Coordinates of C-alpha atoms in Angstrom, one line a residue:
Chain A
M1 CA 95.7 13.6 -46.8
K2 CA 99.0 12.8 -44.8
T3 CA 98.7 10.6 -41.6
E4 CA 100.8 11.8 -38.9
N5 CA 101.8 9.8 -36.0
Q6 CA 104.9 8.9 -34.1
K7 CA 105.4 5.3 -35.4
A8 CA 108.8 6.2 -36.9
W9 CA 110.3 6.3 -33.7
F10 CA 109.5 2.7 -33.1
F11 CA 111.6 1.6 -36.1
V12 CA 114.7 3.7 -35.0
L13 CA 114.5 1.8 -31.6
P14 CA 116.4 -1.4 -32.3
V15 CA 119.6 0.7 -33.7
L16 CA 119.4 3.2 -30.7
L17 CA 119.5 0.1 -28.3
L18 CA 122.3 -1.4 -30.2
V19 CA 124.5 1.8 -30.2
A20 CA 123.7 2.4 -26.6
F21 CA 124.9 -0.9 -25.5
N22 CA 128.1 -1.2 -27.7
A23 CA 129.3 2.4 -27.7
L24 CA 127.2 4.8 -25.4
V25 CA 127.2 2.8 -22.2
P26 CA 130.7 1.8 -22.3
I27 CA 131.9 5.3 -23.0
M28 CA 129.7 6.7 -20.3
T29 CA 131.5 4.4 -17.7
V30 CA 134.7 5.7 -18.8
V31 CA 133.3 9.4 -18.8
N32 CA 132.3 8.6 -15.1
Y33 CA 135.9 7.3 -14.1
S34 CA 137.4 10.4 -16.0
V35 CA 135.7 13.1 -13.6
Q36 CA 136.0 11.2 -10.2
E37 CA 138.5 9.6 -7.9
T38 CA 137.9 6.3 -6.2
F39 CA 139.8 4.3 -3.4
G40 CA 137.6 1.3 -3.8
N41 CA 134.5 0.1 -2.2
N42 CA 132.6 1.8 -4.9
V43 CA 133.1 5.1 -3.1
F44 CA 133.7 8.2 -5.3
F45 CA 134.6 11.8 -5.1
W46 CA 134.2 14.4 -7.7
Q47 CA 137.4 15.4 -9.3
G48 CA 136.2 17.8 -12.0
L49 CA 138.4 18.2 -15.2
D50 CA 141.6 17.7 -13.0
W51 CA 142.7 14.3 -14.5
F52 CA 142.3 15.9 -18.1
E53 CA 144.6 18.7 -17.0
Q54 CA 146.9 16.6 -15.4
I55 CA 147.3 14.2 -18.4
L56 CA 147.5 17.0 -21.0
R57 CA 150.2 18.7 -18.9
S58 CA 152.2 15.7 -18.3
D59 CA 155.6 15.3 -20.1
R60 CA 154.9 11.5 -20.3
F61 CA 151.7 11.9 -22.3
Q62 CA 153.1 14.5 -24.5
A63 CA 156.1 12.2 -25.3
A64 CA 153.9 9.3 -26.1
L65 CA 151.5 11.5 -28.2
G66 CA 154.4 12.7 -30.2
R67 CA 155.9 9.0 -30.7
Q68 CA 152.3 7.9 -31.9
F69 CA 152.1 10.6 -34.4
L70 CA 155.7 9.8 -35.5
F71 CA 154.8 6.1 -35.9
T72 CA 151.5 6.8 -37.8
F73 CA 153.1 9.5 -40.1
L74 CA 156.2 6.9 -40.8
I75 CA 153.9 3.9 -41.8
L76 CA 151.5 6.0 -43.8
I77 CA 154.2 7.8 -45.9
I78 CA 155.8 4.0 -46.7
E79 CA 152.6 2.0 -47.0
V80 CA 150.5 4.3 -49.2
P81 CA 152.9 4.9 -51.9
L82 CA 154.3 1.3 -51.6
G83 CA 150.9 0.0 -51.8
I84 CA 150.1 1.9 -54.9
I85 CA 153.5 1.0 -56.7
I86 CA 152.8 -2.8 -55.9
A87 CA 149.1 -2.6 -56.9
L88 CA 150.1 -1.0 -60.3
S89 CA 152.8 -3.7 -61.0
M90 CA 150.3 -6.4 -60.4
P91 CA 149.1 -8.4 -63.4
R92 CA 145.3 -7.3 -64.4
N93 CA 144.6 -10.9 -65.9
G94 CA 145.7 -14.2 -66.3
F95 CA 147.2 -17.1 -64.0
W96 CA 149.0 -14.8 -61.7
V97 CA 146.2 -12.7 -60.6
P98 CA 144.9 -15.0 -57.9
V99 CA 148.5 -16.1 -56.8
C100 CA 149.2 -12.5 -56.3
L101 CA 146.0 -11.6 -54.4
V102 CA 146.4 -14.6 -52.0
T103 CA 150.1 -13.9 -51.5
M104 CA 149.1 -10.3 -50.7
A105 CA 146.2 -11.2 -48.4
L106 CA 148.5 -13.8 -46.2
P107 CA 150.0 -11.0 -43.7
M108 CA 146.6 -9.8 -42.9
L109 CA 145.3 -13.1 -42.1
I110 CA 147.8 -13.6 -39.2
P111 CA 146.8 -12.9 -35.4
W112 CA 148.3 -9.6 -34.5
N113 CA 149.9 -11.1 -31.4
V114 CA 151.5 -13.7 -33.6
V115 CA 152.9 -11.2 -35.8
G116 CA 154.6 -9.5 -32.8
A117 CA 155.8 -12.9 -31.7
M118 CA 157.0 -13.9 -35.1
W119 CA 159.0 -10.5 -35.5
N120 CA 160.4 -10.8 -32.1
I121 CA 161.9 -14.2 -32.6
F122 CA 163.1 -13.0 -36.3
T123 CA 165.1 -10.4 -35.1
L124 CA 166.7 -11.9 -31.9
P125 CA 170.4 -11.1 -32.2
D126 CA 171.7 -14.6 -31.6
I127 CA 169.0 -17.0 -32.8
G128 CA 166.8 -15.0 -35.1
L129 CA 167.3 -15.2 -38.7
L130 CA 167.3 -11.5 -39.4
G131 CA 169.2 -10.7 -36.3
Y132 CA 171.8 -13.3 -36.9
L133 CA 172.3 -12.5 -40.5
M134 CA 172.9 -8.7 -39.6
N135 CA 175.2 -9.2 -36.5
H136 CA 176.9 -12.2 -37.3
T137 CA 177.0 -12.5 -41.1
L138 CA 176.9 -8.8 -42.2
G139 CA 178.4 -7.4 -39.3
I140 CA 176.0 -4.7 -38.7
P141 CA 175.2 -4.2 -35.2
Y142 CA 171.4 -4.5 -34.8
D143 CA 169.6 -5.4 -31.6
M144 CA 166.3 -3.9 -31.0
T145 CA 166.1 -4.8 -27.2
Q146 CA 169.1 -2.4 -26.7
N147 CA 169.0 0.2 -29.5
P148 CA 165.9 2.5 -29.6
F149 CA 166.7 3.3 -33.4
A150 CA 166.7 -0.4 -34.1
A151 CA 163.5 -0.9 -32.2
W152 CA 161.9 1.7 -34.4
V153 CA 163.1 0.3 -37.7
T154 CA 161.6 -3.1 -36.4
I155 CA 158.2 -1.9 -35.5
V156 CA 157.9 0.2 -38.6
T157 CA 159.1 -2.7 -40.8
M158 CA 156.7 -5.1 -39.1
D159 CA 153.6 -2.8 -39.5
V160 CA 154.8 -2.2 -43.2
W161 CA 154.9 -6.1 -43.7
H162 CA 151.6 -6.5 -42.0
W163 CA 149.4 -4.1 -43.4
T164 CA 150.7 -2.6 -47.0
S165 CA 148.5 -5.4 -48.5
L166 CA 145.4 -3.4 -47.2
V167 CA 146.5 -0.5 -49.4
V168 CA 147.5 -3.0 -52.3
L169 CA 144.2 -4.8 -52.3
L170 CA 142.1 -1.6 -52.1
S171 CA 144.2 0.1 -55.0
Y172 CA 144.2 -2.9 -57.1
A173 CA 140.3 -3.1 -56.9
G174 CA 140.2 0.5 -57.9
L175 CA 142.6 0.0 -60.7
V176 CA 140.9 -3.1 -62.5
S177 CA 137.7 -1.0 -62.4
I178 CA 138.9 1.2 -64.8
P179 CA 137.6 0.5 -68.4
D180 CA 140.5 -0.3 -71.1
A181 CA 138.8 2.2 -73.2
Y182 CA 140.4 5.0 -70.9
Y183 CA 143.8 3.7 -71.3
Q184 CA 143.3 3.5 -75.0
A185 CA 142.1 7.1 -75.0
A186 CA 145.1 8.1 -73.0
K187 CA 147.4 6.5 -75.5
I188 CA 145.8 8.0 -78.3
D189 CA 146.1 11.5 -76.7
G190 CA 149.9 10.6 -76.5
A191 CA 149.9 10.5 -72.8
S192 CA 153.1 9.1 -71.0
A193 CA 152.8 6.5 -68.2
W194 CA 153.1 9.4 -65.6
K195 CA 150.2 11.3 -67.1
V196 CA 148.2 8.0 -67.3
F197 CA 148.9 7.7 -63.5
R198 CA 148.2 11.2 -62.7
F199 CA 145.1 11.9 -64.8
I200 CA 143.5 8.4 -65.0
Q201 CA 144.6 6.0 -62.3
L202 CA 145.0 8.6 -59.4
P203 CA 141.5 10.2 -59.8
K204 CA 139.8 6.8 -60.0
L205 CA 141.8 5.7 -57.0
K206 CA 141.0 8.7 -54.8
T207 CA 137.9 7.2 -53.2
V208 CA 139.7 3.7 -52.1
L209 CA 142.7 5.7 -51.2
T210 CA 140.7 7.9 -48.7
I211 CA 139.3 4.8 -47.2
A212 CA 142.7 3.1 -47.2
I213 CA 144.5 6.0 -45.5
L214 CA 141.4 6.5 -42.9
L215 CA 141.6 2.7 -42.0
R216 CA 145.5 2.6 -41.6
F217 CA 145.4 5.9 -39.7
M218 CA 142.9 4.7 -37.2
D219 CA 144.5 1.2 -36.9
S220 CA 148.1 2.4 -36.6
F221 CA 147.0 5.3 -34.3
N222 CA 145.4 2.7 -31.9
I223 CA 147.9 0.0 -32.3
Y224 CA 148.7 -1.8 -29.3
T225 CA 149.3 -5.7 -29.6
E226 CA 152.1 -5.9 -32.0
P227 CA 154.6 -3.6 -30.4
F228 CA 153.6 -4.7 -27.0
V229 CA 154.4 -8.4 -28.0
L230 CA 157.6 -7.1 -30.0
T231 CA 159.3 -4.5 -27.8
G232 CA 157.0 -4.0 -24.8
G233 CA 157.5 -0.4 -25.3
G234 CA 161.1 -0.4 -24.8
P235 CA 164.0 -0.1 -25.0
G236 CA 163.4 2.5 -22.2
N237 CA 160.1 4.2 -23.2
S238 CA 161.4 4.7 -26.8
T239 CA 158.5 2.6 -28.4
T240 CA 155.8 3.3 -25.8
L241 CA 153.1 4.3 -28.0
L242 CA 149.7 6.0 -26.5
S243 CA 147.9 2.6 -26.1
I244 CA 150.8 1.0 -24.5
D245 CA 151.1 3.7 -22.0
L246 CA 147.4 3.9 -21.3
V247 CA 147.6 0.2 -20.3
K248 CA 150.4 0.8 -18.2
I249 CA 148.5 3.6 -16.4
A250 CA 145.2 1.7 -16.1
L251 CA 146.5 -1.8 -15.2
G252 CA 150.0 -1.4 -14.1
Q253 CA 149.6 1.6 -11.7
F254 CA 145.7 1.2 -11.6
D255 CA 145.2 5.1 -11.7
L256 CA 141.7 4.6 -13.2
G257 CA 140.9 8.3 -13.3
P258 CA 143.8 9.6 -15.2
A259 CA 143.6 6.5 -17.5
A260 CA 139.9 7.2 -18.2
A261 CA 140.7 11.0 -18.9
M262 CA 143.6 9.9 -21.3
S263 CA 141.1 7.4 -23.2
L264 CA 139.0 10.2 -24.0
I265 CA 141.6 12.4 -25.0
Y266 CA 143.0 9.6 -27.2
F267 CA 139.6 8.8 -28.6
A268 CA 139.0 12.6 -29.5
I269 CA 142.2 12.9 -31.2
T270 CA 141.6 9.8 -33.4
L271 CA 138.0 10.9 -34.2
L272 CA 139.1 14.5 -34.9
V273 CA 141.9 13.8 -37.2
S274 CA 139.6 11.1 -39.0
W275 CA 137.0 13.6 -39.5
L276 CA 139.2 16.4 -40.6
F277 CA 140.9 14.1 -43.4
Y278 CA 137.5 12.5 -44.5
T279 CA 135.9 15.9 -44.9
L280 CA 138.9 17.4 -46.8
M281 CA 139.1 14.4 -49.0
T282 CA 135.4 14.5 -49.9
K283 CA 135.0 18.0 -50.2
D284 CA 135.3 18.2 -54.0
D285 CA 132.9 15.4 -54.6
A286 CA 130.1 17.1 -52.5
Q287 CA 130.3 20.3 -54.6
Chain B
M1 CA 146.5 11.6 -96.5
T2 CA 146.5 7.9 -96.5
I3 CA 146.4 4.8 -94.6
Q4 CA 147.9 2.0 -96.4
L5 CA 147.5 -1.7 -95.1
R6 CA 149.8 -4.2 -96.7
A7 CA 148.9 -7.7 -96.0
A8 CA 148.1 -6.6 -92.3
T9 CA 147.0 -9.5 -89.9
K10 CA 146.2 -9.9 -86.5
V11 CA 146.7 -13.1 -84.7
V12 CA 145.9 -13.5 -80.9
R13 CA 146.9 -16.7 -79.3
G14 CA 146.8 -18.7 -82.5
I15 CA 143.4 -17.5 -83.6
T16 CA 143.6 -15.3 -86.6
H17 CA 141.3 -12.3 -86.1
I18 CA 142.2 -10.3 -89.1
K19 CA 143.3 -12.2 -92.2
P20 CA 146.0 -10.8 -94.5
T21 CA 144.4 -7.7 -95.6
T22 CA 145.5 -5.1 -98.4
L23 CA 143.6 -1.7 -98.4
T24 CA 144.4 1.9 -99.1
L25 CA 142.3 4.4 -97.2
E26 CA 142.2 7.9 -98.3
A27 CA 141.1 11.4 -97.0
G28 CA 138.4 13.5 -98.5
H29 CA 135.7 11.1 -98.0
F30 CA 134.4 8.7 -95.5
N31 CA 135.8 5.3 -95.3
V32 CA 133.2 2.8 -93.9
L33 CA 134.0 -0.3 -92.5
L34 CA 130.6 -2.3 -92.8
G35 CA 130.4 -5.7 -91.3
Q36 CA 128.3 -7.5 -88.7
T37 CA 129.2 -7.7 -85.0
G38 CA 132.2 -9.7 -84.6
S39 CA 133.4 -9.2 -88.3
G40 CA 136.6 -7.5 -87.2
K41 CA 135.8 -3.8 -87.6
T42 CA 137.1 -2.9 -84.1
S43 CA 140.0 -5.4 -84.6
L44 CA 141.0 -3.6 -87.9
I45 CA 140.6 -0.1 -86.2
K46 CA 142.8 -1.0 -83.3
L47 CA 145.4 -2.6 -85.6
M48 CA 145.5 0.9 -87.5
A49 CA 145.4 2.8 -84.1
G50 CA 148.5 0.7 -82.8
L51 CA 146.5 -0.6 -79.9
D52 CA 147.0 -4.0 -80.9
P53 CA 150.1 -5.5 -82.1
L54 CA 150.2 -6.3 -85.8
G55 CA 150.8 -10.1 -86.6
A56 CA 152.3 -9.6 -89.9
G57 CA 152.5 -7.2 -92.6
E58 CA 152.9 -3.4 -92.6
I59 CA 150.9 -0.3 -92.0
H60 CA 151.8 2.9 -93.7
M61 CA 150.6 6.4 -93.1
D62 CA 151.4 9.2 -95.8
G63 CA 154.0 6.6 -97.2
E64 CA 155.9 6.2 -93.5
D65 CA 155.8 2.8 -92.3
V66 CA 154.2 2.9 -88.7
S67 CA 154.0 -0.7 -88.0
K68 CA 156.2 -0.4 -85.3
L69 CA 155.3 3.1 -83.9
S70 CA 153.2 3.3 -80.7
T71 CA 149.9 4.6 -80.6
Q72 CA 151.2 7.8 -78.9
K73 CA 153.2 8.7 -81.8
R74 CA 150.8 7.9 -84.7
N75 CA 148.9 11.1 -84.4
I76 CA 145.4 9.7 -84.5
S77 CA 142.1 10.2 -82.9
L78 CA 139.4 7.3 -81.8
V79 CA 135.7 7.7 -80.9
H80 CA 134.3 4.9 -79.2
Q81 CA 131.0 3.3 -79.5
F82 CA 130.3 4.1 -75.7
F83 CA 131.4 7.6 -74.6
V84 CA 134.8 7.9 -73.3
N85 CA 135.6 11.2 -71.6
Y86 CA 137.8 11.6 -68.6
P87 CA 135.3 11.9 -65.9
H88 CA 137.1 14.2 -63.6
M89 CA 138.0 17.0 -66.1
T90 CA 135.4 19.6 -67.4
V91 CA 134.5 19.3 -71.1
F92 CA 137.0 22.1 -72.0
E93 CA 139.8 20.1 -70.1
N94 CA 138.5 16.8 -72.1
I95 CA 138.7 18.6 -75.5
A96 CA 142.1 20.2 -74.5
S97 CA 143.7 16.9 -73.1
P98 CA 145.7 15.7 -76.2
L99 CA 146.9 19.4 -77.1
R100 CA 148.1 19.8 -73.6
V101 CA 149.9 16.6 -73.7
A102 CA 151.4 17.9 -77.0
G103 CA 152.7 20.8 -75.3
M104 CA 150.8 23.5 -77.2
A105 CA 150.7 27.1 -76.1
K106 CA 147.7 28.1 -74.0
S107 CA 146.2 30.7 -76.2
E108 CA 146.3 28.4 -79.0
I109 CA 144.6 25.5 -77.1
T110 CA 141.8 27.9 -76.2
G111 CA 141.3 28.8 -79.6
R112 CA 141.0 25.1 -81.1
V113 CA 139.0 24.0 -78.0
E114 CA 136.6 27.0 -78.7
E115 CA 136.4 26.4 -82.3
A116 CA 135.7 22.6 -82.0
A117 CA 133.1 23.2 -79.1
D118 CA 131.3 25.9 -81.5
I119 CA 131.1 23.3 -84.3
L120 CA 129.6 20.7 -81.9
Q121 CA 127.4 23.2 -79.9
L122 CA 129.3 22.5 -76.7
R123 CA 130.0 26.3 -76.0
P124 CA 127.7 26.6 -72.9
M125 CA 128.7 23.2 -71.5
L126 CA 132.7 23.9 -71.4
N127 CA 133.0 24.0 -67.6
R128 CA 130.8 21.0 -67.0
R129 CA 131.9 17.5 -66.1
P130 CA 131.0 14.8 -68.8
Q131 CA 128.6 13.0 -66.3
E132 CA 126.4 16.2 -66.2
L133 CA 126.0 16.0 -69.9
S134 CA 123.6 13.9 -71.9
G135 CA 124.7 11.0 -74.1
G136 CA 124.4 12.9 -77.2
Q137 CA 126.5 15.9 -75.6
Q138 CA 129.1 13.4 -74.1
Q139 CA 129.6 11.9 -77.6
R140 CA 129.9 15.3 -79.1
C141 CA 132.6 16.1 -76.6
A142 CA 134.4 13.0 -77.6
L143 CA 134.1 13.9 -81.2
A144 CA 135.2 17.5 -80.4
R145 CA 138.4 16.0 -78.8
A146 CA 138.8 14.2 -82.1
I147 CA 138.5 17.4 -84.2
A148 CA 140.3 19.7 -82.1
K149 CA 143.5 17.5 -82.3
E150 CA 143.8 17.8 -86.1
S151 CA 145.3 14.3 -86.2
R152 CA 146.1 12.9 -89.4
A153 CA 143.5 9.9 -89.0
V154 CA 140.3 9.8 -87.4
F155 CA 138.7 6.5 -86.2
L156 CA 134.8 6.4 -85.4
D157 CA 134.1 3.1 -83.9
E158 CA 130.0 2.7 -84.3
P159 CA 130.0 6.2 -82.7
L160 CA 126.2 6.6 -82.9
A161 CA 125.2 3.0 -81.7
N162 CA 124.4 4.1 -78.2
L163 CA 122.4 7.2 -79.1
D164 CA 118.8 7.4 -79.5
Y165 CA 117.2 7.2 -82.9
K166 CA 116.8 11.1 -83.2
L167 CA 120.1 12.1 -81.9
R168 CA 121.7 9.4 -84.2
E169 CA 120.1 10.8 -87.3
E170 CA 121.1 14.4 -86.3
L171 CA 124.6 13.7 -85.7
R172 CA 124.9 11.3 -88.7
E173 CA 123.9 14.3 -90.9
Q174 CA 126.4 16.5 -89.4
L175 CA 129.3 14.0 -89.4
P176 CA 130.5 14.3 -93.1
E177 CA 130.6 18.3 -92.9
L178 CA 132.3 18.0 -89.7
F179 CA 135.5 16.4 -91.1
A180 CA 135.2 17.8 -94.7
G181 CA 138.3 19.8 -95.6
R182 CA 140.2 18.6 -92.5
G183 CA 142.7 16.2 -94.5
A184 CA 142.5 13.6 -91.9
V185 CA 141.6 9.9 -93.0
V186 CA 138.2 9.2 -91.8
V187 CA 137.3 5.6 -90.8
Y188 CA 133.8 4.8 -89.7
A189 CA 132.8 1.3 -88.5
T190 CA 129.1 0.4 -88.7
S191 CA 127.1 -2.6 -88.8
E192 CA 124.1 -0.9 -90.6
P193 CA 124.1 -0.8 -94.2
E194 CA 121.8 2.1 -94.2
E195 CA 124.5 4.2 -92.4
A196 CA 127.0 3.3 -95.1
L197 CA 125.0 4.5 -97.8
L198 CA 124.0 7.8 -96.1
L199 CA 127.6 8.6 -95.3
G200 CA 128.5 7.7 -98.9
G201 CA 132.4 7.6 -99.6
K202 CA 134.1 4.5 -99.9
T203 CA 133.2 1.0 -98.2
A204 CA 135.0 -1.8 -97.0
L205 CA 132.8 -5.0 -96.3
L206 CA 134.1 -7.1 -93.6
N207 CA 133.2 -10.7 -93.0
D208 CA 134.9 -13.0 -90.6
G209 CA 138.1 -10.9 -90.5
V210 CA 138.4 -10.6 -94.4
V211 CA 137.6 -7.6 -96.5
T212 CA 135.4 -9.0 -99.1
Q213 CA 135.1 -6.0 -101.1
F214 CA 136.3 -2.6 -101.2
G215 CA 135.0 0.4 -103.3
T216 CA 132.6 3.4 -103.7
T217 CA 129.7 2.6 -101.4
A218 CA 127.1 3.2 -104.1
E219 CA 129.0 0.8 -106.5
I220 CA 129.2 -1.9 -103.9
Y221 CA 125.6 -1.8 -103.3
R222 CA 124.8 -2.2 -106.8
R223 CA 127.3 -4.9 -107.6
P224 CA 128.2 -7.0 -104.7
E225 CA 130.9 -9.2 -105.7
N226 CA 129.7 -12.4 -103.8
L227 CA 126.8 -13.7 -101.9
T228 CA 128.5 -12.6 -98.6
A229 CA 129.0 -9.0 -99.5
A230 CA 125.4 -8.9 -100.6
R231 CA 124.2 -10.5 -97.3
V232 CA 126.4 -7.9 -95.3
F233 CA 125.1 -5.1 -97.4
S234 CA 121.5 -5.5 -96.8
D235 CA 119.1 -4.9 -93.9
P236 CA 116.8 -6.8 -93.5
P237 CA 118.9 -9.6 -94.8
I238 CA 118.8 -10.1 -98.6
N239 CA 116.6 -13.1 -99.9
S240 CA 118.2 -16.0 -101.5
A241 CA 117.2 -19.3 -103.1
Q242 CA 118.7 -22.1 -105.1
I243 CA 117.6 -22.2 -108.7
V244 CA 118.4 -24.3 -111.7
K245 CA 118.7 -22.8 -115.2
S246 CA 117.6 -24.3 -118.3
G247 CA 117.5 -22.4 -121.4
T248 CA 116.3 -19.0 -120.4
T249 CA 114.0 -20.3 -117.5
A250 CA 115.2 -20.1 -114.0
K251 CA 113.2 -22.5 -111.6
M252 CA 113.3 -22.5 -107.7
Q253 CA 112.9 -25.9 -105.9
N254 CA 109.4 -25.0 -104.9
G255 CA 108.5 -25.0 -108.5
I256 CA 108.2 -21.1 -109.1
S257 CA 109.9 -20.3 -112.4
W258 CA 110.5 -17.1 -114.4
T259 CA 112.4 -16.3 -117.7
M260 CA 115.9 -14.6 -117.2
G261 CA 116.5 -11.5 -119.0
G262 CA 119.7 -9.6 -120.0
S263 CA 123.2 -10.9 -119.2
S264 CA 121.9 -13.7 -117.1
A265 CA 120.1 -15.3 -120.0
E266 CA 123.5 -15.9 -121.6
L267 CA 124.5 -17.8 -118.5
P268 CA 125.2 -21.9 -119.2
D269 CA 122.6 -24.1 -117.7
G270 CA 123.1 -25.5 -114.4
P271 CA 122.5 -24.4 -110.6
Y272 CA 122.7 -21.0 -109.4
I273 CA 121.7 -18.9 -106.5
V274 CA 119.2 -16.1 -106.9
A275 CA 119.4 -13.4 -104.5
V276 CA 116.7 -10.3 -104.3
R277 CA 116.7 -7.5 -101.9
P278 CA 113.6 -7.3 -99.6
H279 CA 112.3 -4.2 -101.2
H280 CA 112.0 -5.8 -104.3
V281 CA 109.8 -8.4 -102.9
T282 CA 106.3 -6.6 -102.5
P283 CA 102.7 -7.4 -102.4
V284 CA 102.2 -5.2 -105.4
A285 CA 102.2 -6.8 -109.0
A286 CA 104.0 -5.0 -111.8
D287 CA 105.7 -6.1 -115.0
S288 CA 108.5 -8.5 -114.9
T289 CA 107.5 -9.8 -111.4
V290 CA 106.8 -13.3 -110.4
A291 CA 104.1 -14.3 -108.0
M292 CA 104.8 -16.3 -105.1
D293 CA 102.3 -17.4 -102.3
G294 CA 103.8 -17.6 -98.7
T295 CA 102.6 -18.1 -95.3
V296 CA 103.0 -14.8 -93.3
L297 CA 105.1 -15.4 -90.1
V298 CA 105.9 -11.9 -88.7
T299 CA 104.8 -8.6 -89.7
E300 CA 106.2 -5.2 -88.7
L301 CA 105.0 -1.8 -89.4
S302 CA 107.6 1.0 -89.2
G303 CA 106.0 4.3 -90.3
S304 CA 105.6 4.1 -93.9
E305 CA 107.0 1.0 -94.7
S306 CA 105.8 -2.6 -94.0
S307 CA 107.7 -5.6 -93.7
A308 CA 106.6 -9.3 -93.8
H309 CA 108.5 -12.4 -93.0
F310 CA 107.0 -15.3 -94.8
E311 CA 107.5 -19.0 -95.8
V312 CA 107.4 -20.4 -99.3
G313 CA 107.9 -24.3 -98.8
K314 CA 110.9 -24.4 -96.4
D315 CA 112.4 -21.2 -97.5
A316 CA 112.2 -18.0 -95.4
W317 CA 111.7 -14.8 -97.4
V318 CA 111.3 -11.0 -96.2
S319 CA 109.3 -8.5 -98.2
L320 CA 109.8 -4.7 -97.4
A321 CA 107.2 -2.4 -99.2
H322 CA 106.1 1.2 -99.1
G323 CA 102.8 2.1 -97.7
V324 CA 100.9 0.1 -95.0
H325 CA 99.7 -3.3 -96.3
P326 CA 97.3 -5.6 -94.3
Y327 CA 99.0 -9.1 -93.6
N328 CA 97.4 -11.6 -91.4
V329 CA 99.8 -13.8 -89.5
G330 CA 99.6 -17.2 -90.0
E331 CA 97.5 -16.6 -93.4
S332 CA 98.6 -16.8 -96.8
H333 CA 99.5 -13.9 -99.0
R334 CA 100.5 -13.4 -102.5
F335 CA 103.9 -11.4 -102.8
Y336 CA 105.7 -10.5 -106.2
M337 CA 109.4 -10.7 -106.7
D338 CA 110.8 -8.3 -109.3
T339 CA 113.2 -10.5 -111.1
T340 CA 114.9 -7.8 -113.1
Q341 CA 116.3 -6.6 -109.7
A342 CA 117.7 -10.1 -109.1
F343 CA 121.5 -10.8 -108.7
Y344 CA 122.6 -14.3 -109.8
F345 CA 125.5 -15.9 -108.0
A346 CA 127.4 -19.2 -108.9
P347 CA 127.0 -22.1 -106.2
D348 CA 130.3 -20.9 -104.9
G349 CA 129.0 -17.4 -104.2
R350 CA 130.7 -15.5 -107.0
L351 CA 128.4 -13.0 -108.8
V352 CA 127.8 -14.1 -112.3
A353 CA 124.8 -11.6 -113.4

């Protein structure tokens, strides 16, 4: 005989409480702000979806969103292939393995604002190592505080330096888990290095790469600290990414309503793209 | 087709894995590499396959020196002990993979894959992935890949070791006919003497990286050149004891003695080692047997055979007999050794009679 009662709910309760306090309640306050207008003193006026409409129609938001997608696209297209190439060229055993792994992990251990500050000083035209070398030794004009293109090159390079290691380490973990027998089988089949990569290594890397791309997408799409410290969104608005713009609206102009609406749109885009990507990548395995 | 090893060696970081080996393996019959775990069977196969670098010497295939040729160019097949198939490809694609790499026409690939699949009864599974198959089917898929490729050498490295008993017997029966008439040199590594006998052909006995004896399987079984060869080619392990010969009498250290017959009687007096296979030590008396009382240590009953490990003085002995025999562990039992089936070795291990 089967016992039926409602005890199961009791066991789910801790998770529900945890999720409620770290996600639902904060998000609901944002939702609260996004549909109301306030002039202080805790007085609110119902505003409906006006803020959402205003944000979506604004050139400023569209431009920031465009820059955001461009940034994420650039770092993914560089970091993923570069990470795989580095992982493939790392030794599989011996003395150099720990050396490589630690060297690779180092950039990821540096606090994000320190990374921004490092690259800021590194690229200063008159005293920075790279800035001085470019301007005074090689004679190539390079000033990211004046030139938008130089600013973009710098933030993309900085992100590649900071985060390619993540792709490397995940790919490396995937590669070392391939038994030697598969490489031997491929050799015996007469496969070239490219075929070995295409038919043995890449399929094995699919799972870790899905995770790596997902993490890099979310992190780069939500990036704030490093470009804020490095360029502050400038010169002009050329490197004002979504989160930098959001902070300007929320804390600079104190437009809480539009800022809340923008946060939700921002969140929805991140969630949607991540979900789409993950669903597409895991569709094959589910069959 | 032939594979010829000329003083081939393998040395890894100063340690010799394969000592200079000279061997000619031919097509038309199985070439069994028989040796215990760690004796160098896999090392020797990898050397021939080009997966490991040759230390010194030469390897020739059909008279062509392939010592410096990469694995990709040697045109060989290898089936491992554990089942190696490409996990993300279907069975069809797995069998077709070497043919596709070789750039063969699509229709010919389909023909060859289907032929191999028919031989190995994989037709209904061609569209499945390896992980959806049973262990036996996965190994048959790996075998089908080796057959479809029609390479000049096929290396089978303990291909049946990870299969359950029934499947192993079934596949072992099929193996010789699978490769019969294909013209490839078939090399089969195993640690089980019984498998070598069942597969027939020729056997190379391997011990510690040295081929101790090579010849027709039955011949090696009948006349092991030395004590090591006799030990490798016996399961359970062959019984051996030191004896002293004086006149025509052989006497073991525990006092048991018998009269030596045939060519062994002609040997000069002195110390020798006698070796008798376990199935020539039974609890049944007959002509030319010598009785020995031993304390039974372990007994095993496997279907129609009974085996007993017993102790005579300090020497350990094994008996293997047909039928069911009641042994009591810890108690004394009388066993009979057939001295006409005994091998006699010199103290240095050479077969003398």
